Amino acid sequence: DSSREAPWLAGLNPPQREAVLTTEGPVLVLAGAGTGKTSALTARLANLIATRKAWPSQILAVTFTNKAAREMKERIARISGGAIEGMPWLGTFHSVAARMLRSHAELVGLQSNFTILDTDDQLRVLKQLISAVNLDEKRWPARQLATLIDRWKNRGWTPKEVDLGEAEAFGPGRGRELYAAYQDRLRTLNACDFGDLLLHMLTIFRTHPDVLESYRDRFRYILVDEYQDTNQSQYAWLKLLAEPRRNLCCVGDDDQSIYSWRGAEVANILRFEKDFPGAKVIRLEQNYRSTSHILAAADGLIANNAGRLGKTLWTDKGDGEKVKVVGIWDGPEEARRIGEDVEGMQRRGLSLDDVAILVRAQFQTREFEERFIAIGLPYQIIGGFRFYERAEIRDALAYLRLIHQPADDLAFERIVNQPKRGLGDKAIATIHAHARASQEPLLIAAAKLLDTDELQSRARSSLGRFVADIARWKQMANELPHAELARIMLDESGYTAMLQAERSAESAGRLENLAELTRAMEEYESLPAFLEHVSLVMDNDENRQGEKVTIMTIHAAKGLEFDIVYLPGWEEGIFPSQRALDEGGLASLEEERRLAYVAITRARKKATVMHAANRRIYGQWTSSLPSRFVGELPEAHIDQETTMSGGESLWRAQWSERADPFAHLGPAQGMRAATRGPGWQRASQGGRFNRDPQRVIEAKASAVSLGNQGRTDLEL
Ligand code: ATP
Ligand code: MG
């Protein structure tokens, strides 16, 4: 009798119900995108509470982001009419582990009020340790060590457990020793980093069985979302907690595993049945999110991956629209086209909240931000900063500002020791004192200070180089195109080298952002014109209510859904990323493909894939090849459109002729030749912004940055 059915079961299909009602014993829900895994997990939580299987505080539920945790809380409150007592332990791995660690900090030598270091603090500590053992920080950068230590922590390794081969990787052979020193240092600071939250709890569980016992006793039920992205240390932690009762329910999709670069192991899904014998494995096959062309296109794409469990998906939402594949001329046109599309939909009454633009890499957001500001279309960036607010962009801008305007003290302060030039607080304070006394800008005061003996000789010589560099670049500014100057400056200042030395995914992204910055500069006549543009775009980051288009990376979009999804930049070298192509392994390519699968399956009603024929790379127009993923979308489910004559049949041909890897070269060279003709000038001129100042200001008021949620699982 459905009229008397419990509200949290309403509308669930039979396998979802099974996932909710099989309360005892291990359960694994393994199912494709949009099949209602998260919905079933939420209903399960509500059911456990409502049927009094456990008090809320006896349930542990782990989500991938804090946003997901909030949503789950809201849904539970709704389902139960707000009538539940207490709250479950609900949050990310990190937030839950932090809460536990506060109660047992002393067992690992910390006090309960320990600080959780952010990346900057972490790097500062590591730098000190690296120089303390007399390693050259240029050759052995702190960030590289941070990445390694992170990796070890993700595997659940304390310094003792780091094997020698791994420790070789830094300084050579000093990795483990530095890791141990770092842990000691953190302890004296009464601090820990994100990786420690779980690692310390693992240590405590292993060395203090009574503590482990108390949590095992408490948590009657454990629930985990996005299980495919758990790493080894998270897995070990879960396993320890769940072992005796085995009331563990995990939901996930092997095809959506996209964090292996951060230590996630899709193998954890495969191990589940082995580690928890007798586990009930539930498959969900009905997709409730997308119309069938979208689903079939995503399915056809992911079928190209070899290592998958495989699954069937269907929908009764009707055929809907085919996935649109649009080939356009260049990046500015891509942004213009999406802007026009969205404005059109808005006129037809669609809400901007239902539209998302999902990018592969952070640098891609710039073109859209600029365009949307120009046409006054409100947008928000989720999971990261707006382009001109990113740290490396602000640094680069500070260099440019200082050249343009030597009295810009804020710019001076930002970069005088960035990259590190050995100018300590004392040297900086001396510069400040002089500037105050003589009422001169810092740069001038610094130059004068060089004639005195107030600075120690090391500080004096590096300050001397800095002042001379600025003077030289200022000279160059009269002779060189400003984008060129920016590139030279980033190189000569050591800024590029600093990022290159880090060799992390993050620093690669920063380098891409800087390349994008110099591309942006080329669109402006002069340095002052560019700086003026940036300050107009930047000076307002006030949160404004109202509808907004969402721009975010695909990584950050995991688990979310939107009616209308745009997927720009599907070109070789962007998506799949150059990094994945350079590594060349099948594994990295398959991870890119899973990312493409996640991207398409975010769409409810309409997905539009775009690829440009030309991109400007380091100041050069180069022709780009459409992503292999475009060619892998089954033809029956896509609708091709190109704004360039004859272009599209040619693109498809390129990928159907993959037997001959150079088949594309002929036509691609043709395109490159075309970029030099008058045609591209027209195209690129069309890409310039037709700015109406009033609209710029309005758009600024509505452009919202939601802070750095890029490290979603690291939030607290
Ligand atoms: P992802 O793999 O992207 O994380 P998921 O499997 O977690 O997706 P959900 O986000 O739970 O899927 O659900 C997708 C959509 O389908 C949501 O809009 C949800 O409300 C809806 N949905 C889930 N189950 C049902 C159902 N039984 N009947 C109708 N709609 C449902
Ligand atoms: Mg989900």
Tab-separated table of C-alpha atoms and ligand atoms in Angstrom, residues 11-13 16 32-39 226 256 288-289 559 561 602, ligand 1:
chain	number	residue	atom	x	y	z
A	11	GLY	CA	9.652	6.852	-5.698
A	12	LEU	CA	12.667	4.605	-5.226
A	13	ASN	CA	12.991	1.701	-7.647
A	16	GLN	CA	17.399	1.332	-4.708
A	32	GLY	CA	26.629	4.311	-13.576
A	33	ALA	CA	26.157	8.043	-13.496
A	34	GLY	CA	22.795	9.475	-12.516
A	35	THR	CA	21.278	6.188	-11.413
A	36	GLY	CA	20.375	7.488	-7.984
A	37	LYS	CA	23.292	6.228	-5.913
A	38	THR	CA	23.538	9.359	-3.808
A	39	SER	CA	19.753	9.480	-3.542
A	226	GLU	CA	31.859	8.353	-4.376
A	256	GLN	CA	33.869	7.944	-12.617
A	288	TYR	CA	17.027	9.382	-13.899
A	289	ARG	CA	19.112	12.304	-14.932
A	559	GLY	CA	28.100	14.246	-8.418
A	561	GLU	CA	23.782	17.891	-12.451
A	602	ARG	CA	26.286	15.982	-15.755
B	1	ATP	P1	26.429	10.417	-9.966
B	1	ATP	O1	26.980	9.138	-10.493
B	1	ATP	O2	26.559	11.514	-10.953
B	1	ATP	O3	26.931	10.736	-8.600
B	1	ATP	P2	24.056	9.338	-8.732
B	1	ATP	O4	24.023	7.925	-9.127
B	1	ATP	O5	24.532	9.663	-7.383
B	1	ATP	O6	24.840	10.180	-9.845
B	1	ATP	P3	21.791	10.934	-8.017
B	1	ATP	O7	22.497	12.230	-8.025
B	1	ATP	O8	21.423	10.314	-6.732
B	1	ATP	O9	22.592	9.894	-8.940
B	1	ATP	O10	20.455	11.030	-8.872
B	1	ATP	C1	20.413	11.588	-10.167
B	1	ATP	C2	19.076	12.259	-10.396
B	1	ATP	O11	18.045	11.297	-10.444
B	1	ATP	C3	18.713	13.236	-9.302
B	1	ATP	O12	18.066	14.342	-9.892
B	1	ATP	C4	17.748	12.451	-8.437
B	1	ATP	O13	16.841	13.275	-7.786
B	1	ATP	C5	17.039	11.581	-9.468
B	1	ATP	N1	16.562	10.287	-8.943
B	1	ATP	C6	17.267	9.380	-8.237
B	1	ATP	N2	16.521	8.294	-7.971
B	1	ATP	C7	15.296	8.512	-8.515
B	1	ATP	C8	14.057	7.752	-8.589
B	1	ATP	N3	13.962	6.549	-8.060
B	1	ATP	N4	13.027	8.315	-9.253
B	1	ATP	C9	13.136	9.528	-9.817
B	1	ATP	N5	14.248	10.287	-9.790
B	1	ATP	C10	15.328	9.785	-9.140
